[in-house]
Amino acid sequence: GGDRRGKPRAPSFLTFEEIGGQDRAKKELKEALDFLIRYDEIQKLGIRPLKGILLTGPPGTGKTLMAKAAAHYTNSVFMAAAGSEFVEMYVGVGASRIRDLFKEARTRAQKENKESAIIFIDEIDVIGGKRDGGQHREYDQTLNQLLTEMDGIHTSESPRVLIVAATNRKEMLDSALLRPGRFDRHIEVDLPDKKGRLHILNIHSKNKPIAEAVELEHVAEETFGFSGAQLESVMNEAAIYAMRDEVSHIEQRHLSLAVDKVMMGEKTDRESTK
Ligand code: ATP
């Protein structure tokens, strides 16, 4: 709402309402986050603090969105990194980046007067893959540093730090990461069902002129197996087709063409990686 024309959307202020489908995942995540919010009760009962949440599922399903919404929901500072950013040629550089990330999260939380910080690590499998007898010393050090940082999170600490990590290859993760007190809460962020797809299409058509006769329901039906990211692409491509047609509104046929295009794009991507 309000007049936000021309202003880029602040990416860290995203709410759960802007995430389509994923009802179960959202509910589970909110429940887990209540551990961060209802912290005093947790502490009084002697419950172990929640340190790590692992989001699993295929690419483009909204894991990053979930982490951002989590920060908004808990009024936390949000920091994001990707596993691949810690891969360096020199031993120790990745580990020191991890250290810096945690340090910065704490500093920013203090500066912004927030009681908690959420650190999002995408592609955690890149640094947290199964260790195989010291062959990847650099990866080991980075992972060890992450484990050290997690073990160093204490109940009494302020700001409270929570790590949300994402992977689409959970089976690849080193078991050390999955132990109690580390990433012991797993939430599956799966491909959306038809209802979820319709919800996502609705979200991404909000800023677009759609002809009255358009039935997004039909698009939702046609897009079995599409991720949220692909559905966002469909809406975008449809708008491009409308522009090419020099019409002011997106029509059903633009959407059908867009669905085909995104589906084909997917296929050629897959074929080229074979
Ligand atoms: P990856 O594993 O590839 O990092 P991801 O699961 O983190 O993917 P996001 O980065 O959260 O996926 O999603 C990419 C984009 O796709 C979002 O910016 C958004 O436009 C769209 N999108 C994905 N899922 C949803 C969803 N559930 N609701 C609305 N939009 C979505």
mmCIF file with all atom_site columns, C-alpha atoms and ligand atoms in Angstrom, residues 14 18-22 57-66 68 120 122-123 166-168 189 192 196 199-201 203-204 227-232, ligand 1:
data_model
loop_
_atom_site.group_PDB
_atom_site.id
_atom_site.type_symbol
_atom_site.label_atom_id
_atom_site.label_alt_id
_atom_site.label_comp_id
_atom_site.label_asym_id
_atom_site.label_entity_id
_atom_site.label_seq_id
_atom_site.pdbx_PDB_ins_code
_atom_site.Cartn_x
_atom_site.Cartn_y
_atom_site.Cartn_z
_atom_site.occupancy
_atom_site.B_iso_or_equiv
_atom_site.pdbx_formal_charge
_atom_site.auth_seq_id
_atom_site.auth_comp_id
_atom_site.auth_asym_id
_atom_site.auth_atom_id
_atom_site.pdbx_PDB_model_num
ATOM   1  C CA  . LEU A 1 14  ? 9.474  -8.857  3.256   1.00 0.00 ? 14  LEU A CA  1
ATOM   2  C CA  . GLU A 1 18  ? 4.363  -11.926 0.078   1.00 0.00 ? 18  GLU A CA  1
ATOM   3  C CA  . ILE A 1 19  ? 5.266  -15.599 -0.098  1.00 0.00 ? 19  ILE A CA  1
ATOM   4  C CA  . GLY A 1 20  ? 2.767  -17.663 -2.054  1.00 0.00 ? 20  GLY A CA  1
ATOM   5  C CA  . GLY A 1 21  ? 1.745  -21.181 -1.085  1.00 0.00 ? 21  GLY A CA  1
ATOM   6  C CA  . GLN A 1 22  ? 4.092  -22.883 1.380   1.00 0.00 ? 22  GLN A CA  1
ATOM   7  C CA  . GLY A 1 57  ? 13.908 -28.036 -1.177  1.00 0.00 ? 57  GLY A CA  1
ATOM   8  C CA  . PRO A 1 58  ? 14.366 -27.422 -4.892  1.00 0.00 ? 58  PRO A CA  1
ATOM   9  C CA  . PRO A 1 59  ? 15.755 -24.122 -6.273  1.00 0.00 ? 59  PRO A CA  1
ATOM   10 C CA  . GLY A 1 60  ? 13.473 -21.138 -6.613  1.00 0.00 ? 60  GLY A CA  1
ATOM   11 C CA  . THR A 1 61  ? 10.815 -22.220 -4.137  1.00 0.00 ? 61  THR A CA  1
ATOM   12 C CA  . GLY A 1 62  ? 11.224 -19.243 -1.821  1.00 0.00 ? 62  GLY A CA  1
ATOM   13 C CA  . LYS A 1 63  ? 13.832 -20.248 0.732   1.00 0.00 ? 63  LYS A CA  1
ATOM   14 C CA  . THR A 1 64  ? 15.513 -16.854 0.566   1.00 0.00 ? 64  THR A CA  1
ATOM   15 C CA  . LEU A 1 65  ? 12.125 -15.157 0.858   1.00 0.00 ? 65  LEU A CA  1
ATOM   16 C CA  . MET A 1 66  ? 11.393 -17.273 3.936   1.00 0.00 ? 66  MET A CA  1
ATOM   17 C CA  . LYS A 1 68  ? 13.867 -12.529 4.907   1.00 0.00 ? 68  LYS A CA  1
ATOM   18 C CA  . PHE A 1 120 ? 21.037 -16.538 6.227   1.00 0.00 ? 120 PHE A CA  1
ATOM   19 C CA  . ASP A 1 122 ? 22.316 -20.060 1.093   1.00 0.00 ? 122 ASP A CA  1
ATOM   20 C CA  . GLU A 1 123 ? 23.893 -23.168 -0.509  1.00 0.00 ? 123 GLU A CA  1
ATOM   21 C CA  . ALA A 1 166 ? 19.256 -23.369 2.779   1.00 0.00 ? 166 ALA A CA  1
ATOM   22 C CA  . THR A 1 167 ? 20.145 -26.318 0.593   1.00 0.00 ? 167 THR A CA  1
ATOM   23 C CA  . ASN A 1 168 ? 18.642 -28.380 -2.160  1.00 0.00 ? 168 ASN A CA  1
ATOM   24 C CA  . VAL A 1 189 ? 10.117 -25.822 1.173   1.00 0.00 ? 189 VAL A CA  1
ATOM   25 C CA  . PRO A 1 192 ? 3.937  -25.439 -4.833  1.00 0.00 ? 192 PRO A CA  1
ATOM   26 C CA  . GLY A 1 196 ? 0.064  -22.478 -4.069  1.00 0.00 ? 196 GLY A CA  1
ATOM   27 C CA  . HIS A 1 199 ? -1.378 -17.743 -4.903  1.00 0.00 ? 199 HIS A CA  1
ATOM   28 C CA  . ILE A 1 200 ? 2.113  -17.068 -6.295  1.00 0.00 ? 200 ILE A CA  1
ATOM   29 C CA  . LEU A 1 201 ? 0.697  -15.986 -9.677  1.00 0.00 ? 201 LEU A CA  1
ATOM   30 C CA  . ILE A 1 203 ? 1.240  -12.105 -5.898  1.00 0.00 ? 203 ILE A CA  1
ATOM   31 C CA  . HIS A 1 204 ? 3.293  -11.516 -9.043  1.00 0.00 ? 204 HIS A CA  1
ATOM   32 C CA  . SER A 1 227 ? 8.737  -23.311 -8.885  1.00 0.00 ? 227 SER A CA  1
ATOM   33 C CA  . GLY A 1 228 ? 7.841  -19.884 -7.531  1.00 0.00 ? 228 GLY A CA  1
ATOM   34 C CA  . ALA A 1 229 ? 10.760 -18.411 -9.434  1.00 0.00 ? 229 ALA A CA  1
ATOM   35 C CA  . GLN A 1 230 ? 9.440  -19.918 -12.680 1.00 0.00 ? 230 GLN A CA  1
ATOM   36 C CA  . LEU A 1 231 ? 5.952  -18.598 -12.003 1.00 0.00 ? 231 LEU A CA  1
ATOM   37 C CA  . GLU A 1 232 ? 7.407  -15.151 -11.460 1.00 0.00 ? 232 GLU A CA  1
HETATM 38 P P1  . ATP B 2 .   ? 17.583 -20.996 -4.550  1.00 0.00 ? 1   ATP B P1  1
HETATM 39 O O1  . ATP B 2 .   ? 17.574 -22.312 -3.858  1.00 0.00 ? 1   ATP B O1  1
HETATM 40 O O2  . ATP B 2 .   ? 17.784 -21.096 -6.045  1.00 0.00 ? 1   ATP B O2  1
HETATM 41 O O3  . ATP B 2 .   ? 18.424 -19.950 -3.890  1.00 0.00 ? 1   ATP B O3  1
HETATM 42 P P2  . ATP B 2 .   ? 15.216 -20.027 -3.266  1.00 0.00 ? 1   ATP B P2  1
HETATM 43 O O4  . ATP B 2 .   ? 14.391 -21.180 -2.819  1.00 0.00 ? 1   ATP B O4  1
HETATM 44 O O5  . ATP B 2 .   ? 16.014 -19.303 -2.253  1.00 0.00 ? 1   ATP B O5  1
HETATM 45 O O6  . ATP B 2 .   ? 16.084 -20.470 -4.492  1.00 0.00 ? 1   ATP B O6  1
HETATM 46 P P3  . ATP B 2 .   ? 14.080 -17.483 -3.767  1.00 0.00 ? 1   ATP B P3  1
HETATM 47 O O7  . ATP B 2 .   ? 15.378 -16.810 -4.032  1.00 0.00 ? 1   ATP B O7  1
HETATM 48 O O8  . ATP B 2 .   ? 13.461 -17.251 -2.455  1.00 0.00 ? 1   ATP B O8  1
HETATM 49 O O9  . ATP B 2 .   ? 14.235 -19.033 -4.004  1.00 0.00 ? 1   ATP B O9  1
HETATM 50 O O10 . ATP B 2 .   ? 13.052 -17.140 -4.927  1.00 0.00 ? 1   ATP B O10 1
HETATM 51 C C1  . ATP B 2 .   ? 13.465 -16.555 -6.133  1.00 0.00 ? 1   ATP B C1  1
HETATM 52 C C2  . ATP B 2 .   ? 12.366 -15.645 -6.658  1.00 0.00 ? 1   ATP B C2  1
HETATM 53 O O11 . ATP B 2 .   ? 11.265 -16.434 -7.084  1.00 0.00 ? 1   ATP B O11 1
HETATM 54 C C3  . ATP B 2 .   ? 11.796 -14.717 -5.608  1.00 0.00 ? 1   ATP B C3  1
HETATM 55 O O12 . ATP B 2 .   ? 12.477 -13.502 -5.573  1.00 0.00 ? 1   ATP B O12 1
HETATM 56 C C4  . ATP B 2 .   ? 10.352 -14.564 -6.052  1.00 0.00 ? 1   ATP B C4  1
HETATM 57 O O13 . ATP B 2 .   ? 10.247 -13.593 -7.064  1.00 0.00 ? 1   ATP B O13 1
HETATM 58 C C5  . ATP B 2 .   ? 10.034 -15.891 -6.674  1.00 0.00 ? 1   ATP B C5  1
HETATM 59 N N1  . ATP B 2 .   ? 9.425  -16.849 -5.728  1.00 0.00 ? 1   ATP B N1  1
HETATM 60 C C6  . ATP B 2 .   ? 9.916  -18.055 -5.375  1.00 0.00 ? 1   ATP B C6  1
HETATM 61 N N2  . ATP B 2 .   ? 9.099  -18.675 -4.530  1.00 0.00 ? 1   ATP B N2  1
HETATM 62 C C7  . ATP B 2 .   ? 8.062  -17.849 -4.315  1.00 0.00 ? 1   ATP B C7  1
HETATM 63 C C8  . ATP B 2 .   ? 6.890  -17.929 -3.514  1.00 0.00 ? 1   ATP B C8  1
HETATM 64 N N3  . ATP B 2 .   ? 6.631  -19.005 -2.766  1.00 0.00 ? 1   ATP B N3  1
HETATM 65 N N4  . ATP B 2 .   ? 6.050  -16.884 -3.539  1.00 0.00 ? 1   ATP B N4  1
HETATM 66 C C9  . ATP B 2 .   ? 6.303  -15.811 -4.288  1.00 0.00 ? 1   ATP B C9  1
HETATM 67 N N5  . ATP B 2 .   ? 7.374  -15.665 -5.048  1.00 0.00 ? 1   ATP B N5  1
HETATM 68 C C10 . ATP B 2 .   ? 8.260  -16.676 -5.083  1.00 0.00 ? 1   ATP B C10 1
#
